Every structure is written in structure tokens, then in C-alpha cells.
């Protein structure tokens, strides 16, 4: 009788452990999906900000602010161009 109770407790303990592990895994996967959505939103926002900064620098250059504005605009354009080409091969790998 006591051996049956011990066996039942062991089985229940094992099932609880497995259930907890499965629950933890599901929770982790859902959190990863949320992080992916957040990262996508941040990337879109950063892209918009970079293009807005580029437009501002272009406007300043047209108004005659020629000290560091052309240098900054060139650096931003080169950076955006390099990042655009770095992202494309990563998409093809997936």
C-alpha cells in the first residue's frame, strides 16, 4: 500500500515537472515572438528617423550650411547604403 502511494507520488511529481517544463517552453516561445515584433517596430522607426535626418541635412546643405553638413550627409548616406546591402544577404539565408 505504501509502495503504491510512493509510486503515485513519483509519477505525479514527474508529470508536474514535465508540465512545468512544457509551460516554460511555451512561455519562452511567446516571449520571443513579442521581442521579434518589438525589434521590427524599432527598425521601422529607426529607418524613418534616418531618412528624416538625411532630409534635414539635405535641406541645410541647400541653405548653404556647408561646414560639416556635407560630411555628415555623406557619412549617413554611406552608412545607410552599407546597411541596406548587409541586410539583403541575411534575408536570403533564412
mmCIF file with all atom_site columns, C-alpha atoms in Angstrom:
data_model
loop_
_atom_site.group_PDB
_atom_site.id
_atom_site.type_symbol
_atom_site.label_atom_id
_atom_site.label_alt_id
_atom_site.label_comp_id
_atom_site.label_asym_id
_atom_site.label_entity_id
_atom_site.label_seq_id
_atom_site.pdbx_PDB_ins_code
_atom_site.Cartn_x
_atom_site.Cartn_y
_atom_site.Cartn_z
_atom_site.occupancy
_atom_site.B_iso_or_equiv
_atom_site.pdbx_formal_charge
_atom_site.auth_seq_id
_atom_site.auth_comp_id
_atom_site.auth_asym_id
_atom_site.auth_atom_id
_atom_site.pdbx_PDB_model_num
ATOM 1  C CA . UNK A 1 1  ? 0.000  0.000  0.000   1.00 0.00 ? 1  UNK A CA 1
ATOM 2  C CA . UNK A 1 2  ? 2.707  2.496  0.938   1.00 0.00 ? 2  UNK A CA 1
ATOM 3  C CA . UNK A 1 3  ? 4.737  1.500  -2.114  1.00 0.00 ? 3  UNK A CA 1
ATOM 4  C CA . UNK A 1 4  ? 1.733  2.327  -4.337  1.00 0.00 ? 4  UNK A CA 1
ATOM 5  C CA . UNK A 1 5  ? 1.422  5.739  -2.694  1.00 0.00 ? 5  UNK A CA 1
ATOM 6  C CA . UNK A 1 6  ? 5.133  6.395  -3.210  1.00 0.00 ? 6  UNK A CA 1
ATOM 7  C CA . UNK A 1 7  ? 4.906  5.312  -6.850  1.00 0.00 ? 7  UNK A CA 1
ATOM 8  C CA . UNK A 1 8  ? 1.846  7.510  -7.405  1.00 0.00 ? 8  UNK A CA 1
ATOM 9  C CA . UNK A 1 9  ? 3.623  10.474 -5.806  1.00 0.00 ? 9  UNK A CA 1
ATOM 10 C CA . UNK A 1 10 ? 6.683  9.868  -8.005  1.00 0.00 ? 10 UNK A CA 1
ATOM 11 C CA . UNK A 1 11 ? 4.541  9.726  -11.133 1.00 0.00 ? 11 UNK A CA 1
ATOM 12 C CA . UNK A 1 12 ? 2.651  12.881 -10.156 1.00 0.00 ? 12 UNK A CA 1
ATOM 13 C CA . UNK A 1 13 ? 5.932  14.636 -9.401  1.00 0.00 ? 13 UNK A CA 1
ATOM 14 C CA . UNK A 1 14 ? 7.382  13.616 -12.767 1.00 0.00 ? 14 UNK A CA 1
ATOM 15 C CA . UNK A 1 15 ? 4.223  14.756 -14.590 1.00 0.00 ? 15 UNK A CA 1
ATOM 16 C CA . UNK A 1 16 ? 4.295  18.083 -12.752 1.00 0.00 ? 16 UNK A CA 1
ATOM 17 C CA . UNK A 1 17 ? 7.940  18.543 -13.713 1.00 0.00 ? 17 UNK A CA 1
ATOM 18 C CA . UNK A 1 18 ? 7.290  17.750 -17.364 1.00 0.00 ? 18 UNK A CA 1
ATOM 19 C CA . UNK A 1 19 ? 4.231  20.012 -17.381 1.00 0.00 ? 19 UNK A CA 1
ATOM 20 C CA . UNK A 1 20 ? 6.244  22.843 -15.857 1.00 0.00 ? 20 UNK A CA 1
ATOM 21 C CA . UNK A 1 21 ? 8.984  22.411 -18.461 1.00 0.00 ? 21 UNK A CA 1
ATOM 22 C CA . UNK A 1 22 ? 6.442  22.456 -21.325 1.00 0.00 ? 22 UNK A CA 1
ATOM 23 C CA . UNK A 1 23 ? 4.745  25.520 -19.858 1.00 0.00 ? 23 UNK A CA 1
ATOM 24 C CA . UNK A 1 24 ? 8.105  27.266 -19.525 1.00 0.00 ? 24 UNK A CA 1
ATOM 25 C CA . UNK A 1 25 ? 8.993  26.431 -23.133 1.00 0.00 ? 25 UNK A CA 1
ATOM 26 C CA . UNK A 1 26 ? 5.682  27.765 -24.460 1.00 0.00 ? 26 UNK A CA 1
ATOM 27 C CA . UNK A 1 27 ? 6.093  30.930 -22.405 1.00 0.00 ? 27 UNK A CA 1
ATOM 28 C CA . UNK A 1 28 ? 9.637  31.414 -23.762 1.00 0.00 ? 28 UNK A CA 1
ATOM 29 C CA . UNK A 1 29 ? 8.461  30.978 -27.384 1.00 0.00 ? 29 UNK A CA 1
ATOM 30 C CA . UNK A 1 30 ? 5.686  33.538 -26.917 1.00 0.00 ? 30 UNK A CA 1
ATOM 31 C CA . UNK A 1 31 ? 8.170  35.993 -25.405 1.00 0.00 ? 31 UNK A CA 1
ATOM 32 C CA . UNK A 1 32 ? 10.487 35.522 -28.412 1.00 0.00 ? 32 UNK A CA 1
ATOM 33 C CA . UNK A 1 33 ? 7.620  36.326 -30.780 1.00 0.00 ? 33 UNK A CA 1
ATOM 34 C CA . UNK A 1 34 ? 6.881  39.518 -28.825 1.00 0.00 ? 34 UNK A CA 1
ATOM 35 C CA . UNK A 1 35 ? 10.549 40.515 -28.972 1.00 0.00 ? 35 UNK A CA 1
ATOM 36 C CA . UNK A 1 36 ? 10.604 39.940 -32.740 1.00 0.00 ? 36 UNK A CA 1
ATOM 37 C CA . UNK A 1 37 ? 7.603  42.260 -33.148 1.00 0.00 ? 37 UNK A CA 1
ATOM 38 C CA . UNK A 1 38 ? 9.238  44.901 -30.948 1.00 0.00 ? 38 UNK A CA 1
ATOM 39 C CA . UNK A 1 39 ? 12.507 44.705 -32.901 1.00 0.00 ? 39 UNK A CA 1
ATOM 40 C CA . UNK A 1 40 ? 10.643 45.065 -36.207 1.00 0.00 ? 40 UNK A CA 1
ATOM 41 C CA . UNK A 1 41 ? 8.860  48.172 -34.910 1.00 0.00 ? 41 UNK A CA 1
ATOM 42 C CA . UNK A 1 42 ? 12.130 49.687 -33.662 1.00 0.00 ? 42 UNK A CA 1
ATOM 43 C CA . UNK A 1 43 ? 13.835 49.038 -37.016 1.00 0.00 ? 43 UNK A CA 1
ATOM 44 C CA . UNK A 1 44 ? 10.994 50.728 -38.890 1.00 0.00 ? 44 UNK A CA 1
ATOM 45 C CA . UNK A 1 45 ? 11.189 53.721 -36.564 1.00 0.00 ? 45 UNK A CA 1
ATOM 46 C CA . UNK A 1 46 ? 14.964 53.955 -36.919 1.00 0.00 ? 46 UNK A CA 1
ATOM 47 C CA . UNK A 1 47 ? 14.673 53.810 -40.706 1.00 0.00 ? 47 UNK A CA 1
ATOM 48 C CA . UNK A 1 48 ? 12.183 56.668 -40.684 1.00 0.00 ? 48 UNK A CA 1
ATOM 49 C CA . UNK A 1 49 ? 14.410 58.712 -38.357 1.00 0.00 ? 49 UNK A CA 1
ATOM 50 C CA . UNK A 1 50 ? 17.472 58.142 -40.574 1.00 0.00 ? 50 UNK A CA 1
ATOM 51 C CA . UNK A 1 51 ? 15.616 59.280 -43.687 1.00 0.00 ? 51 UNK A CA 1
ATOM 52 C CA . UNK A 1 52 ? 14.272 62.332 -41.827 1.00 0.00 ? 52 UNK A CA 1
ATOM 53 C CA . UNK A 1 53 ? 17.784 63.245 -40.684 1.00 0.00 ? 53 UNK A CA 1
ATOM 54 C CA . UNK A 1 54 ? 19.002 62.822 -44.256 1.00 0.00 ? 54 UNK A CA 1
ATOM 55 C CA . UNK A 1 55 ? 16.276 65.177 -45.483 1.00 0.00 ? 55 UNK A CA 1
ATOM 56 C CA . UNK A 1 56 ? 17.187 67.740 -42.813 1.00 0.00 ? 56 UNK A CA 1
ATOM 57 C CA . UNK A 1 57 ? 20.865 67.571 -43.747 1.00 0.00 ? 57 UNK A CA 1
ATOM 58 C CA . UNK A 1 58 ? 19.950 67.930 -47.410 1.00 0.00 ? 58 UNK A CA 1
ATOM 59 C CA . UNK A 1 59 ? 17.849 70.998 -46.620 1.00 0.00 ? 59 UNK A CA 1
ATOM 60 C CA . UNK A 1 60 ? 20.648 72.539 -44.572 1.00 0.00 ? 60 UNK A CA 1
ATOM 61 C CA . UNK A 1 61 ? 23.076 71.906 -47.412 1.00 0.00 ? 61 UNK A CA 1
ATOM 62 C CA . UNK A 1 62 ? 20.722 73.626 -49.863 1.00 0.00 ? 62 UNK A CA 1
ATOM 63 C CA . UNK A 1 63 ? 20.504 76.607 -47.499 1.00 0.00 ? 63 UNK A CA 1
ATOM 64 C CA . UNK A 1 64 ? 24.270 76.929 -47.540 1.00 0.00 ? 64 UNK A CA 1
ATOM 65 C CA . UNK A 1 65 ? 25.334 75.307 -44.271 1.00 0.00 ? 65 UNK A CA 1
ATOM 66 C CA . UNK A 1 66 ? 28.455 73.796 -45.786 1.00 0.00 ? 66 UNK A CA 1
ATOM 67 C CA . UNK A 1 67 ? 30.791 73.321 -42.832 1.00 0.00 ? 67 UNK A CA 1
ATOM 68 C CA . UNK A 1 68 ? 30.130 69.759 -41.557 1.00 0.00 ? 68 UNK A CA 1
ATOM 69 C CA . UNK A 1 69 ? 26.725 69.216 -43.138 1.00 0.00 ? 69 UNK A CA 1
ATOM 70 C CA . UNK A 1 70 ? 28.023 67.664 -46.398 1.00 0.00 ? 70 UNK A CA 1
ATOM 71 C CA . UNK A 1 71 ? 30.386 65.407 -44.445 1.00 0.00 ? 71 UNK A CA 1
ATOM 72 C CA . UNK A 1 72 ? 27.606 64.251 -42.129 1.00 0.00 ? 72 UNK A CA 1
ATOM 73 C CA . UNK A 1 73 ? 25.239 63.681 -45.069 1.00 0.00 ? 73 UNK A CA 1
ATOM 74 C CA . UNK A 1 74 ? 27.856 61.650 -46.938 1.00 0.00 ? 74 UNK A CA 1
ATOM 75 C CA . UNK A 1 75 ? 28.573 59.542 -43.851 1.00 0.00 ? 75 UNK A CA 1
ATOM 76 C CA . UNK A 1 76 ? 24.864 58.929 -43.271 1.00 0.00 ? 76 UNK A CA 1
ATOM 77 C CA . UNK A 1 77 ? 24.296 58.001 -46.932 1.00 0.00 ? 77 UNK A CA 1
ATOM 78 C CA . UNK A 1 78 ? 27.262 55.618 -46.927 1.00 0.00 ? 78 UNK A CA 1
ATOM 79 C CA . UNK A 1 79 ? 26.128 54.043 -43.657 1.00 0.00 ? 79 UNK A CA 1
ATOM 80 C CA . UNK A 1 80 ? 22.568 53.520 -44.894 1.00 0.00 ? 80 UNK A CA 1
ATOM 81 C CA . UNK A 1 81 ? 23.840 52.102 -48.185 1.00 0.00 ? 81 UNK A CA 1
ATOM 82 C CA . UNK A 1 82 ? 26.170 49.657 -46.409 1.00 0.00 ? 82 UNK A CA 1
ATOM 83 C CA . UNK A 1 83 ? 23.438 48.538 -44.017 1.00 0.00 ? 83 UNK A CA 1
ATOM 84 C CA . UNK A 1 84 ? 20.984 48.076 -46.866 1.00 0.00 ? 84 UNK A CA 1
ATOM 85 C CA . UNK A 1 85 ? 23.408 45.752 -48.619 1.00 0.00 ? 85 UNK A CA 1
ATOM 86 C CA . UNK A 1 86 ? 24.295 43.888 -45.418 1.00 0.00 ? 86 UNK A CA 1
ATOM 87 C CA . UNK A 1 87 ? 20.642 43.092 -44.655 1.00 0.00 ? 87 UNK A CA 1
ATOM 88 C CA . UNK A 1 88 ? 19.808 41.590 -48.068 1.00 0.00 ? 88 UNK A CA 1
ATOM 89 C CA . UNK A 1 89 ? 22.132 38.513 -47.798 1.00 0.00 ? 89 UNK A CA 1
ATOM 90 C CA . UNK A 1 90 ? 20.788 37.768 -44.290 1.00 0.00 ? 90 UNK A CA 1
ATOM 91 C CA . UNK A 1 91 ? 17.255 37.569 -45.648 1.00 0.00 ? 91 UNK A CA 1
ATOM 92 C CA . UNK A 1 92 ? 18.307 35.135 -48.350 1.00 0.00 ? 92 UNK A CA 1
ATOM 93 C CA . UNK A 1 93 ? 19.977 32.840 -45.790 1.00 0.00 ? 93 UNK A CA 1
ATOM 94 C CA . UNK A 1 94 ? 16.734 32.345 -43.850 1.00 0.00 ? 94 UNK A CA 1
#
